[in-house]
Amino acid sequence: MTETVRTVDEVAVASEDVTAVEPRTSRSWWRLLVLLIGALVFVFPFYYMIVGSLQKQSNTSLSGVLPRPSNITLHNYGEINAALSLGKALINSGIFTGGVLLATVVFGVLAGYALAQLRFRGRSLLFVMMLLLLMVPFQLLIIPLYVLIVRNYGLGNSYLGMIAPFAINSTAVFIFRQYFLQLPKELFDAARIDGANELRILTRIALPLVRPALLTAMLLTFIGPWNEYLWPFLITKQQSMQPLAVALANYMNTVQSTVSNPFGTILAGAFVLAVPAVVLFLAFQRYFVAPNIGSAVKG
Amino acid sequence: MKLEAELPHSAREPRMTRLARAVLGRQPIGLAFGAPYALFIAVLFAYPLGLAVWISFHRYFFTAPGVSVARPFVGLANYRAVFADPEVLRSFLNILIFLVINVPLTVGLSLLLATALNAAIPFRAFFRACFYVPYVTASVAMVAVWLFMFSSGGVVNSVLGPLAPVPSWLVNQNWAMPSIAIYVTWKQLGFFILLYLAALQNVPKELYEAASMDGASWWHRLRSVTIPGVRTVTTLITLLAIIVGANLFTEPYLLTAGGGPNGKSASPVLLMYQTGIEQNHPDFASALGIILVIGVLLIVGVQRLLQRNQT
């Protein structure tokens, strides 16, 4: 891929455009066929989740795929709520995700701006460390993180312990840096000559220009902690502290035999867990587009 | 800041700033801006990484709080134990099986769907959204659905009828790992479709026009224009697949009930959890983690080198 120098606005516009690359002459029926089959395969499990979560009597066979009016109930949602206290689990997920988003927006933007537009000692070291962090999967450090956070600092069953390893999302820092790099240097030099300090330049000039990047980075950051399972599972042994993903997984593993319709109850929980992320991405889908993400990954 | 106190004369001010600049850089405020992130990296990445190395060279186990025990240096004993453990070797083989299925499927299907999407077709935004919805959804939620779909009396087996494997997919020795590979392919595909889409839009239109003029077939255009045009993304996808494979935990833990049957779908991270935290051998688990870190970094390094040689 060639390094394209485009202004942020152009990128945002290009992303909404439908750019047909292949000549019109090629017939498009095969495209539609391929896409329809693809869409069916991708969406069916979601459809099945909803249908299954509404079944009074669980029917896992083929005939259960179509909803029967006589077999529809919201009872499973009440059942999962009683088992997990959904409200509390959702609040835990929310605090976990919110904490990560807040730290990433504040400290990630500062770091991204510094890496892109400021010259200071240690900048290249910071950049190299960021790349390293992007490459080494967090899961490989669970043992020392568990030793430090749970054993040494006693932060097991706490929000701080949950948030800490995720606090600043490096992918988001990288996206911020890439977008701040694309802004013309002259803009900042002019503001500096006018006597504006860097914090003011960042908040008044740079940030408004990279709004699309901010939203893309926030969306990508959101799905990390909201969907994360391993880390919160390791450090929250009390159910009252568990995010929904952890509480639901524990429920799947242990207590499913105690309710009349484990199939429907688990799918109801899965639906509640899935909906916030899906709704958020559908609402902001114009920011979750190829050019924004591509710029983040190609480096 | 100390320098200022030592040099109070305003006449020396310019020289002081020059000195400060030489030491701290032209915009020292950058240090303050980058400090929280640097602290984050130091405390939650560099230090744990160092601690993992330290633990892996010592005999280390969890004790009751406040109890201090000797943690003798054991050299490479933990590493030797890792490489001698048949379960660990099995988990590496499992990841290899995972990659052999996941990488070609991901590359092929995401390129196919991205090519199909890369045109003015009706409901384009709808299709795109359909494809990335699994990617943004929690694996725990999707695993719940797959557990039921692929259970012995589930929808998939109802469709397959006599062709369904016995025992069913997720509890079948031969199918457990391929099932995970297919699940992960399905889950991640949407993200890779977006990456290919971005790459396809950078392929110059003229190349396709020239190829059409020369009477190139659909297959020929794909081979000589599209595939070379998106090669960077293809290598990136391979790389990300390896990282995902090195990371696998939720799927073997929940989908195949703890890497079953008989460890036929266990992943290295799952073993790290089981040996390190469940069985209280964090030294063994740390050694396994360090081996994986080195492995991932080596593969990334080799890929970077290859890419540099290509361009």
Coordinates of C-alpha atoms in Angstrom, one line a residue:
Chain A
M1 CA 0.0 0.0 0.0
T2 CA 1.3 3.4 -0.9
E3 CA 1.4 6.1 1.8
T4 CA -1.4 8.4 0.8
V5 CA -1.3 11.9 2.1
R6 CA -4.8 13.0 2.5
T7 CA -6.4 15.5 4.8
V8 CA -8.7 14.1 7.4
D9 CA -11.8 15.5 5.8
E10 CA -11.0 13.9 2.5
V11 CA -10.6 10.5 4.3
A12 CA -13.9 10.9 6.0
V13 CA -15.6 11.7 2.7
A14 CA -13.9 9.0 0.7
S15 CA -15.0 6.5 3.3
E16 CA -18.7 7.2 2.6
D17 CA -18.3 7.1 -1.1
V18 CA -19.1 4.0 -3.0
T19 CA -16.1 3.6 -5.3
A20 CA -16.6 1.1 -8.0
V21 CA -13.2 -0.1 -9.1
E22 CA -14.0 -2.9 -11.6
P23 CA -15.6 -1.9 -14.9
R24 CA -19.3 -1.8 -15.1
T25 CA -19.4 -4.4 -17.8
S26 CA -18.8 -7.2 -15.3
R27 CA -22.1 -8.7 -14.3
S28 CA -23.1 -8.1 -10.8
W29 CA -25.5 -11.0 -10.1
W30 CA -22.7 -13.2 -8.8
R31 CA -21.7 -10.4 -6.4
L32 CA -25.2 -10.2 -5.0
L33 CA -25.4 -14.0 -4.7
V34 CA -22.1 -14.2 -2.9
L35 CA -23.0 -11.4 -0.6
L36 CA -26.5 -12.8 0.2
I37 CA -25.0 -16.2 1.1
G38 CA -22.4 -14.5 3.2
A39 CA -24.9 -12.3 5.0
L40 CA -27.0 -15.3 5.8
V41 CA -24.1 -17.2 7.3
F42 CA -23.1 -14.1 9.3
V43 CA -26.5 -13.1 10.6
F44 CA -28.1 -16.5 11.2
P45 CA -26.5 -17.0 14.6
F46 CA -27.9 -13.7 15.8
Y47 CA -31.3 -14.5 14.5
Y48 CA -31.1 -17.9 16.2
M49 CA -30.0 -16.2 19.4
I50 CA -33.2 -14.0 19.4
V51 CA -35.5 -16.8 18.4
G52 CA -34.0 -19.2 21.0
S53 CA -34.1 -16.7 23.8
L54 CA -37.9 -16.3 23.3
Q55 CA -38.8 -20.0 23.3
K56 CA -41.0 -21.2 26.1
Q57 CA -40.0 -24.8 25.5
S58 CA -36.6 -25.2 24.1
N59 CA -36.5 -26.7 20.6
T60 CA -32.9 -27.1 19.3
S61 CA -33.9 -29.1 16.2
L62 CA -34.5 -27.6 12.8
S63 CA -38.2 -26.8 13.4
G64 CA -37.1 -24.5 16.3
V65 CA -35.5 -22.1 13.8
L66 CA -38.9 -20.7 12.9
P67 CA -40.7 -19.0 15.8
R68 CA -44.1 -20.4 16.8
P69 CA -46.4 -17.8 18.3
S70 CA -47.7 -20.3 20.9
N71 CA -44.1 -20.9 22.1
I72 CA -43.0 -17.3 22.6
T73 CA -42.2 -15.9 26.0
L74 CA -40.0 -13.3 27.8
H75 CA -39.7 -15.6 30.7
N76 CA -36.1 -16.5 29.9
Y77 CA -35.0 -12.9 30.4
G78 CA -36.6 -12.9 33.8
E79 CA -34.8 -16.1 34.6
I80 CA -31.3 -14.9 33.6
N81 CA -32.0 -11.6 35.5
A82 CA -32.7 -13.6 38.6
A83 CA -29.6 -15.8 38.2
L84 CA -27.1 -13.1 37.4
S85 CA -28.7 -9.8 38.5
L86 CA -28.3 -8.4 35.0
G87 CA -28.4 -4.8 36.2
K88 CA -25.4 -5.2 38.5
A89 CA -23.5 -7.2 35.8
L90 CA -24.2 -4.5 33.2
I91 CA -23.1 -1.7 35.6
N92 CA -19.8 -3.7 36.2
S93 CA -19.3 -4.0 32.4
G94 CA -20.1 -0.3 32.1
I95 CA -17.6 0.8 34.7
F96 CA -14.9 -1.4 33.3
T97 CA -15.5 -0.1 29.8
G98 CA -16.1 3.5 30.8
G99 CA -12.9 3.6 32.8
V100 CA -10.9 2.3 29.8
L101 CA -12.5 4.7 27.4
L102 CA -11.9 7.7 29.7
A103 CA -8.2 6.8 30.3
T104 CA -7.7 6.2 26.6
V105 CA -9.4 9.5 25.5
V106 CA -7.5 11.6 28.0
F107 CA -4.0 10.0 28.1
G108 CA -4.1 8.3 24.7
V109 CA -4.9 11.6 22.9
L110 CA -2.1 13.4 24.8
A111 CA 0.4 10.6 24.0
G112 CA -0.7 10.4 20.3
Y113 CA -0.3 14.2 19.9
A114 CA 3.1 14.2 21.6
L115 CA 4.2 11.3 19.4
A116 CA 3.0 13.0 16.2
Q117 CA 3.7 16.7 16.7
L118 CA 6.1 17.3 19.5
R119 CA 9.9 16.8 19.5
F120 CA 11.2 15.7 22.9
R121 CA 13.8 13.4 24.3
G122 CA 12.6 9.8 24.5
R123 CA 10.0 10.1 21.8
S124 CA 11.4 7.4 19.6
L125 CA 11.7 5.1 22.7
L126 CA 8.0 5.7 23.5
F127 CA 7.1 4.9 19.9
V128 CA 9.1 1.7 19.8
M129 CA 7.5 0.6 23.1
M130 CA 4.0 1.3 21.7
L131 CA 4.8 -0.9 18.7
L132 CA 6.0 -3.6 21.0
L133 CA 2.9 -3.4 23.0
L134 CA 0.8 -3.7 19.9
M135 CA 2.6 -6.9 18.9
V136 CA 2.9 -8.8 22.2
P137 CA -0.5 -10.2 23.1
F138 CA -1.7 -9.1 26.5
Q139 CA -2.8 -12.7 27.3
L140 CA 0.9 -13.8 27.4
L141 CA 1.4 -11.6 30.4
I142 CA -1.5 -12.9 32.5
I143 CA 0.7 -14.7 35.0
P144 CA 2.9 -11.7 36.1
L145 CA -0.1 -9.4 35.9
Y146 CA -2.0 -11.7 38.1
V147 CA 0.9 -11.9 40.6
L148 CA 1.2 -8.1 40.6
I149 CA -2.4 -7.0 40.6
V150 CA -4.1 -9.7 42.7
R151 CA -1.3 -10.9 44.9
N152 CA 1.0 -8.0 45.5
Y153 CA -1.4 -5.0 45.3
G154 CA -4.5 -6.8 46.5
L155 CA -6.6 -5.4 43.7
G156 CA -8.6 -8.6 43.0
N157 CA -12.3 -8.0 42.9
S158 CA -11.8 -4.3 42.2
Y159 CA -12.6 -2.0 39.3
L160 CA -9.1 -0.6 39.4
G161 CA -7.5 -4.0 39.0
M162 CA -9.9 -4.8 36.2
I163 CA -9.2 -1.6 34.3
A164 CA -5.5 -1.3 34.8
P165 CA -4.0 -3.6 32.2
F166 CA -6.4 -2.2 29.5
A167 CA -6.3 1.5 30.7
I168 CA -4.7 3.0 27.7
N169 CA -5.5 1.2 24.4
S170 CA -2.4 1.2 22.3
T171 CA -4.3 0.8 19.0
A172 CA -6.2 4.0 19.8
V173 CA -2.9 5.8 20.6
F174 CA -1.6 4.6 17.2
I175 CA -4.7 5.8 15.4
F176 CA -4.5 9.2 17.2
R177 CA -0.8 9.5 16.2
Q178 CA -1.5 8.6 12.5
Y179 CA -4.2 11.3 12.3
F180 CA -2.3 14.0 14.1
L181 CA 0.6 13.3 11.7
Q182 CA -1.6 14.1 8.7
L183 CA -2.3 17.6 10.0
P184 CA -0.1 20.3 8.4
K185 CA 2.8 21.4 10.5
E186 CA 2.3 25.1 9.6
L187 CA -1.0 25.1 11.4
F188 CA 0.7 24.3 14.7
D189 CA 3.7 26.6 14.0
A190 CA 1.3 29.5 13.4
A191 CA -0.6 28.9 16.6
R192 CA 2.7 28.6 18.5
I193 CA 3.9 32.0 17.2
D194 CA 0.6 33.5 18.3
G195 CA 1.6 32.3 21.8
A196 CA -0.9 29.5 22.3
N197 CA 0.3 26.7 24.6
E198 CA 0.4 23.1 23.5
L199 CA -2.6 22.0 25.5
R200 CA -4.7 24.8 23.9
I201 CA -3.4 23.9 20.5
L202 CA -4.3 20.3 21.1
T203 CA -7.8 20.9 22.4
R204 CA -8.8 23.9 20.2
I205 CA -7.1 23.1 16.9
A206 CA -6.0 19.5 16.6
L207 CA -8.8 17.6 18.2
P208 CA -11.7 19.2 16.3
L209 CA -9.9 18.3 13.1
V210 CA -9.6 14.6 13.9
R211 CA -13.1 14.0 15.2
P212 CA -13.7 11.0 12.9
A213 CA -10.5 9.3 14.2
L214 CA -11.6 10.0 17.7
L215 CA -14.8 8.1 17.1
T216 CA -13.2 5.2 15.3
A217 CA -10.7 4.8 18.1
M218 CA -13.4 5.0 20.7
L219 CA -15.5 2.3 18.9
L220 CA -12.5 0.0 18.7
T221 CA -11.6 0.7 22.3
F222 CA -15.1 0.0 23.5
I223 CA -15.3 -3.6 22.2
G224 CA -12.0 -4.5 24.0
P225 CA -13.2 -4.3 27.7
W226 CA -16.9 -4.9 26.9
N227 CA -16.2 -8.2 25.3
E228 CA -13.1 -9.2 27.4
Y229 CA -13.4 -12.5 29.2
L230 CA -10.0 -13.8 30.4
W231 CA -8.8 -10.9 32.6
P232 CA -11.9 -10.0 34.5
F233 CA -12.6 -13.7 34.9
L234 CA -9.2 -14.1 36.5
I235 CA -9.5 -11.3 39.0
T236 CA -13.2 -11.2 39.9
K237 CA -14.2 -14.2 42.1
Q238 CA -17.2 -12.4 43.7
Q239 CA -20.2 -12.4 41.4
S240 CA -21.2 -8.9 42.5
M241 CA -18.0 -7.6 40.8
Q242 CA -18.2 -9.6 37.6
P243 CA -18.9 -7.9 34.2
L244 CA -21.7 -9.5 32.2
A245 CA -19.4 -11.6 29.9
V246 CA -17.8 -13.3 32.9
A247 CA -21.0 -13.8 34.8
L248 CA -22.7 -15.3 31.8
A249 CA -19.8 -17.6 31.0
N250 CA -19.8 -18.8 34.6
Y251 CA -23.5 -19.4 34.4
M252 CA -23.0 -21.4 31.2
N253 CA -20.3 -23.6 32.8
T254 CA -22.1 -24.3 36.1
V255 CA -25.7 -23.6 36.9
Q256 CA -27.3 -24.4 33.6
S257 CA -29.0 -27.5 34.9
T258 CA -30.9 -25.7 37.6
V259 CA -33.4 -23.9 35.3
S260 CA -36.1 -25.4 33.2
N261 CA -34.9 -24.1 29.9
P262 CA -31.1 -23.5 30.0
F263 CA -31.0 -23.0 26.2
G264 CA -33.4 -20.1 26.3
T265 CA -31.9 -18.6 29.4
I266 CA -28.3 -18.6 28.2
L267 CA -29.4 -17.1 24.8
A268 CA -31.3 -14.4 26.6
G269 CA -28.1 -13.5 28.5
A270 CA -26.1 -13.6 25.3
F271 CA -28.6 -11.3 23.6
V272 CA -28.2 -8.7 26.5
L273 CA -24.4 -9.0 26.3
A274 CA -24.4 -8.6 22.5
V275 CA -26.9 -5.8 22.0
P276 CA -24.9 -2.7 23.3
A277 CA -21.9 -3.3 21.1
V278 CA -24.0 -4.1 18.0
V279 CA -26.3 -1.1 18.4
L280 CA -23.3 1.2 19.0
F281 CA -21.5 0.0 15.8
L282 CA -24.7 0.2 13.7
A283 CA -25.4 3.7 15.0
F284 CA -21.8 4.9 14.3
Q285 CA -21.1 2.6 11.3
R286 CA -19.9 5.4 9.1
Y287 CA -16.9 5.8 11.4
F288 CA -16.1 2.1 11.3
V289 CA -14.9 2.1 7.7
A290 CA -12.0 0.8 5.9
P291 CA -9.8 3.9 5.5
N292 CA -9.9 4.8 9.2
I293 CA -9.0 1.4 10.3
G294 CA -6.6 0.8 7.4
S295 CA -4.6 3.8 8.4
A296 CA -4.3 2.4 11.9
V297 CA -3.1 -1.0 10.8
K298 CA -0.8 -0.3 7.9
G299 CA 1.6 1.7 9.9
Chain B
M1 CA 13.3 22.5 36.2
K2 CA 16.3 22.1 38.5
L3 CA 18.4 24.0 36.0
E4 CA 16.3 27.1 36.5
A5 CA 17.0 27.1 40.2
E6 CA 20.7 26.9 39.6
L7 CA 20.8 29.7 37.1
P8 CA 18.8 32.6 38.5
H9 CA 20.3 35.3 36.3
S10 CA 17.9 36.4 33.6
A11 CA 20.8 37.2 31.4
R12 CA 21.6 33.4 31.2
E13 CA 18.0 32.6 30.3
P14 CA 18.7 32.0 26.6
R15 CA 21.6 29.7 27.3
M16 CA 19.6 27.8 29.8
T17 CA 16.7 27.2 27.5
R18 CA 19.2 26.1 24.9
L19 CA 20.6 23.6 27.4
A20 CA 17.2 22.5 28.4
R21 CA 16.3 22.0 24.8
A22 CA 19.5 20.0 24.1
V23 CA 18.6 17.7 27.0
L24 CA 14.9 17.5 26.8
G25 CA 14.2 18.2 23.1
R26 CA 12.7 21.1 21.3
Q27 CA 9.3 20.8 23.0
P28 CA 9.8 19.4 26.5
I29 CA 6.1 19.6 27.1
G30 CA 5.9 16.4 25.1
L31 CA 7.5 14.6 28.0
A32 CA 4.6 15.7 30.2
F33 CA 2.0 14.7 27.5
G34 CA 3.6 11.3 27.0
A35 CA 4.3 10.6 30.7
P36 CA 1.0 8.9 31.7
Y37 CA 1.3 6.5 28.7
A38 CA 5.0 5.9 29.4
L39 CA 4.1 5.2 33.0
F40 CA 1.4 2.8 31.9
I41 CA 3.8 0.9 29.6
A42 CA 6.4 0.8 32.4
V43 CA 4.1 -0.5 35.1
L44 CA 1.7 -2.7 33.2
F45 CA 3.9 -4.0 30.3
A46 CA 7.7 -3.7 30.9
Y47 CA 7.7 -4.5 34.6
P48 CA 5.3 -7.5 34.2
L49 CA 7.4 -8.7 31.3
G50 CA 10.5 -8.5 33.4
L51 CA 8.8 -10.2 36.3
A52 CA 7.7 -13.0 34.0
V53 CA 11.3 -13.6 32.9
W54 CA 12.4 -13.6 36.6
I55 CA 9.6 -16.0 37.7
S56 CA 10.5 -18.3 34.8
F57 CA 14.0 -18.8 36.1
H58 CA 13.0 -19.4 39.7
R59 CA 10.9 -21.9 41.6
Y60 CA 7.8 -19.9 42.3
F61 CA 4.4 -20.7 43.7
F62 CA 1.6 -18.8 45.4
T63 CA 1.5 -18.8 49.2
A64 CA -1.0 -17.5 51.7
P65 CA -0.6 -13.7 52.1
G66 CA 2.3 -12.7 54.3
V67 CA 4.1 -16.0 54.2
S68 CA 7.5 -15.7 52.7
V69 CA 9.2 -18.7 51.1
A70 CA 12.5 -19.3 49.4
R71 CA 12.3 -18.9 45.7
P72 CA 15.5 -20.5 44.5
F73 CA 17.1 -19.9 41.1
V74 CA 16.5 -23.0 38.9
G75 CA 18.1 -21.9 35.7
L76 CA 16.4 -23.3 32.6
A77 CA 14.5 -26.1 34.5
N78 CA 11.1 -24.5 33.9
Y79 CA 11.8 -24.1 30.2
R80 CA 13.0 -27.7 30.0
A81 CA 9.8 -28.8 31.7
V82 CA 7.7 -26.8 29.2
F83 CA 9.4 -28.4 26.2
A84 CA 9.2 -31.9 27.8
D85 CA 5.4 -31.6 28.5
P86 CA 3.3 -33.6 26.0
E87 CA 0.3 -31.3 26.7
V88 CA 2.3 -28.2 25.8
L89 CA 3.5 -29.9 22.6
R90 CA 0.0 -31.0 21.8
S91 CA -1.2 -27.4 22.3
F92 CA 1.4 -26.1 19.8
L93 CA 0.2 -28.8 17.4
N94 CA -3.3 -27.6 18.0
I95 CA -2.4 -24.0 17.1
L96 CA -0.7 -25.3 13.9
I97 CA -4.0 -27.1 13.0
F98 CA -5.8 -23.9 13.8
L99 CA -3.6 -21.9 11.5
V100 CA -3.7 -24.4 8.6
I101 CA -7.5 -24.1 8.6
N102 CA -7.9 -20.5 9.7
V103 CA -5.5 -18.7 7.5
P104 CA -6.5 -20.0 4.0
L105 CA -10.2 -19.8 4.9
T106 CA -9.8 -16.2 6.2
V107 CA -7.8 -15.0 3.2
G108 CA -10.0 -16.7 0.6
L109 CA -13.4 -15.8 2.0
S110 CA -12.5 -12.2 3.1
L111 CA -11.0 -11.5 -0.3
L112 CA -14.0 -13.0 -2.1
L113 CA -16.5 -11.0 0.0
A114 CA -14.4 -7.8 -0.2
T115 CA -14.2 -8.1 -4.0
A116 CA -18.0 -8.6 -4.2
L117 CA -18.5 -5.6 -2.0
N118 CA -16.2 -3.4 -4.0
A119 CA -18.8 -2.2 -6.5
A120 CA -21.9 0.0 -6.7
I121 CA -24.3 -2.7 -5.6
P122 CA -27.6 -2.3 -3.8
F123 CA -27.7 -2.6 0.1
R124 CA -23.9 -2.2 0.2
A125 CA -23.9 -0.7 3.7
F126 CA -26.3 -3.4 4.9
F127 CA -24.0 -6.2 3.7
R128 CA -21.0 -4.5 5.2
A129 CA -22.7 -4.2 8.6
C130 CA -23.8 -7.9 8.5
F131 CA -20.2 -9.0 8.0
Y132 CA -18.6 -7.1 10.9
V133 CA -21.4 -7.6 13.4
P134 CA -19.8 -10.9 14.7
Y135 CA -16.5 -9.2 15.0
V136 CA -17.8 -6.5 17.4
T137 CA -19.9 -9.0 19.5
A138 CA -18.5 -10.6 22.7
S139 CA -17.1 -14.1 22.0
V140 CA -18.9 -15.3 25.1
A141 CA -22.3 -14.4 23.6
M142 CA -21.4 -16.0 20.2
V143 CA -19.9 -19.1 21.8
A144 CA -23.3 -19.6 23.6
V145 CA -25.1 -19.7 20.3
W146 CA -22.5 -22.0 18.6
L147 CA -22.7 -24.4 21.6
F148 CA -26.4 -25.0 20.8
M149 CA -26.1 -24.9 17.1
F150 CA -23.3 -27.5 17.0
S151 CA -24.6 -29.7 19.9
S152 CA -25.6 -33.3 19.0
G153 CA -29.3 -32.5 18.6
G154 CA -28.6 -29.0 17.3
V155 CA -29.6 -27.2 14.1
V156 CA -26.4 -28.0 12.2
N157 CA -26.7 -31.8 12.8
S158 CA -30.4 -31.7 12.0
V159 CA -29.5 -30.2 8.6
L160 CA -26.7 -32.7 8.0
G161 CA -28.8 -35.7 9.1
P162 CA -26.7 -38.9 8.7
L163 CA -23.6 -36.9 7.7
A164 CA -23.3 -35.4 11.1
P165 CA -20.2 -36.5 13.0
V166 CA -20.5 -38.8 16.0
P167 CA -19.8 -37.7 18.7
S168 CA -20.9 -34.2 17.7
W169 CA -18.5 -31.5 16.6
L170 CA -17.3 -29.9 19.8
V171 CA -16.8 -33.1 21.7
N172 CA -15.3 -35.0 18.8
Q173 CA -11.5 -35.6 18.9
N174 CA -11.0 -34.9 15.3
W175 CA -13.5 -32.0 14.9
A176 CA -12.9 -30.0 18.1
M177 CA -10.0 -27.9 16.9
P178 CA -11.3 -27.5 13.4
S179 CA -14.6 -26.3 14.9
I180 CA -12.7 -23.6 16.9
A181 CA -10.8 -22.6 13.7
I182 CA -14.0 -22.2 11.8
Y183 CA -15.7 -20.3 14.6
V184 CA -12.8 -17.9 14.8
T185 CA -12.7 -17.4 11.0
W186 CA -16.4 -16.6 11.1
K187 CA -16.0 -14.2 14.1
Q188 CA -13.0 -12.3 12.7
L189 CA -13.8 -12.3 9.0
G190 CA -15.7 -8.9 9.0
F191 CA -12.6 -7.0 10.2
F192 CA -10.4 -8.5 7.4
I193 CA -13.1 -7.8 4.8
L194 CA -12.8 -4.1 5.8
L195 CA -9.0 -4.3 5.5
Y196 CA -9.2 -5.9 2.0
L197 CA -11.8 -3.4 1.0
A198 CA -9.4 -0.5 1.9
A199 CA -6.6 -2.2 -0.1
L200 CA -8.8 -2.9 -3.1
Q201 CA -9.8 0.8 -3.3
N202 CA -6.1 1.7 -3.6
V203 CA -5.6 -0.6 -6.6
P204 CA -5.4 1.7 -9.6
K205 CA -8.6 1.5 -11.8
E206 CA -6.4 1.8 -14.9
L207 CA -4.9 -1.6 -14.2
Y208 CA -8.3 -3.2 -14.4
E209 CA -9.2 -1.2 -17.5
A210 CA -6.0 -2.2 -19.2
A211 CA -6.6 -5.9 -18.3
S212 CA -10.1 -5.8 -19.7
M213 CA -8.8 -4.2 -22.9
D214 CA -6.4 -7.1 -23.3
G215 CA -9.3 -9.4 -22.9
A216 CA -8.2 -10.8 -19.6
S217 CA -10.6 -13.2 -18.0
W218 CA -12.1 -12.7 -14.5
W219 CA -9.6 -15.3 -13.2
H220 CA -6.7 -13.6 -14.9
R221 CA -7.6 -10.2 -13.6
L222 CA -7.8 -11.6 -10.1
R223 CA -4.4 -13.3 -10.4
S224 CA -2.5 -10.5 -12.0
V225 CA -4.1 -7.4 -10.7
T226 CA -6.1 -8.0 -7.5
I227 CA -3.9 -10.4 -5.6
P228 CA -0.6 -8.5 -6.1
G229 CA -2.5 -5.3 -5.2
V230 CA -3.6 -6.5 -1.8
R231 CA -0.5 -8.5 -0.9
T232 CA 0.4 -6.3 2.1
V233 CA -3.0 -7.0 3.6
T234 CA -2.6 -10.7 3.0
T235 CA 0.7 -10.8 4.9
L236 CA -0.9 -8.7 7.6
I237 CA -3.8 -11.1 8.0
T238 CA -1.4 -14.1 8.2
L239 CA 0.4 -12.2 11.0
L240 CA -2.7 -11.3 12.9
A241 CA -4.0 -14.9 12.6
I242 CA -0.8 -16.1 14.2
I243 CA -1.2 -13.6 17.0
V244 CA -4.8 -14.7 17.5
G245 CA -3.7 -18.3 17.6
A246 CA -1.1 -17.6 20.2
N247 CA -3.8 -15.8 22.2
L248 CA -6.6 -18.3 22.0
F249 CA -8.4 -18.8 25.4
T250 CA -12.1 -18.1 25.5
E251 CA -13.0 -20.5 22.6
P252 CA -11.2 -23.6 23.9
Y253 CA -12.2 -22.8 27.5
L254 CA -15.9 -22.3 26.8
L255 CA -16.7 -23.9 23.4
T256 CA -14.9 -27.2 23.8
A257 CA -15.1 -27.3 27.7
G258 CA -11.5 -26.6 28.7
G259 CA -9.6 -27.7 25.6
G260 CA -11.3 -31.1 25.3
P261 CA -11.7 -33.8 24.4
N262 CA -8.4 -35.1 25.8
G263 CA -6.6 -31.8 25.2
K264 CA -7.3 -32.1 21.5
S265 CA -8.3 -28.4 21.4
A266 CA -6.2 -27.0 24.3
S267 CA -4.3 -23.8 23.5
P268 CA -1.1 -22.5 25.1
V269 CA -2.8 -19.7 26.9
L270 CA -5.4 -22.2 28.3
L271 CA -2.5 -24.3 29.6
M272 CA -1.0 -21.2 31.1
Y273 CA -4.2 -20.6 33.0
Q274 CA -4.6 -24.2 34.0
T275 CA -1.0 -24.8 35.2
G276 CA -0.2 -21.3 36.4
I277 CA -3.4 -20.4 38.3
E278 CA -5.4 -23.6 38.8
Q279 CA -2.5 -25.9 39.6
N280 CA -0.2 -23.2 41.2
H281 CA 2.8 -23.5 38.9
P282 CA 3.2 -19.9 37.8
D283 CA 6.9 -20.6 37.1
F284 CA 6.1 -23.2 34.5
A285 CA 3.3 -20.9 33.0
S286 CA 5.6 -17.9 32.9
A287 CA 8.2 -19.9 31.0
L288 CA 5.5 -20.9 28.5
G289 CA 4.4 -17.3 28.2
I290 CA 8.0 -16.1 27.6
I291 CA 8.4 -18.7 24.9
L292 CA 5.2 -17.5 23.2
V293 CA 6.3 -13.9 23.4
I294 CA 9.7 -14.7 21.8
G295 CA 7.9 -16.8 19.2
V296 CA 5.5 -14.0 18.2
L297 CA 8.2 -11.4 18.1
L298 CA 10.4 -13.7 15.9
I299 CA 7.5 -14.2 13.5
V300 CA 6.8 -10.5 13.4
G301 CA 10.4 -9.8 12.8
V302 CA 10.7 -12.3 9.9
Q303 CA 7.6 -11.0 8.3
R304 CA 8.9 -7.4 8.5
L305 CA 12.2 -8.6 6.9
L306 CA 10.3 -10.4 4.1
Q307 CA 8.2 -7.4 3.4
R308 CA 11.2 -5.1 3.2
N309 CA 12.8 -7.4 0.7
Q310 CA 9.7 -7.5 -1.4
T311 CA 9.4 -3.7 -1.7

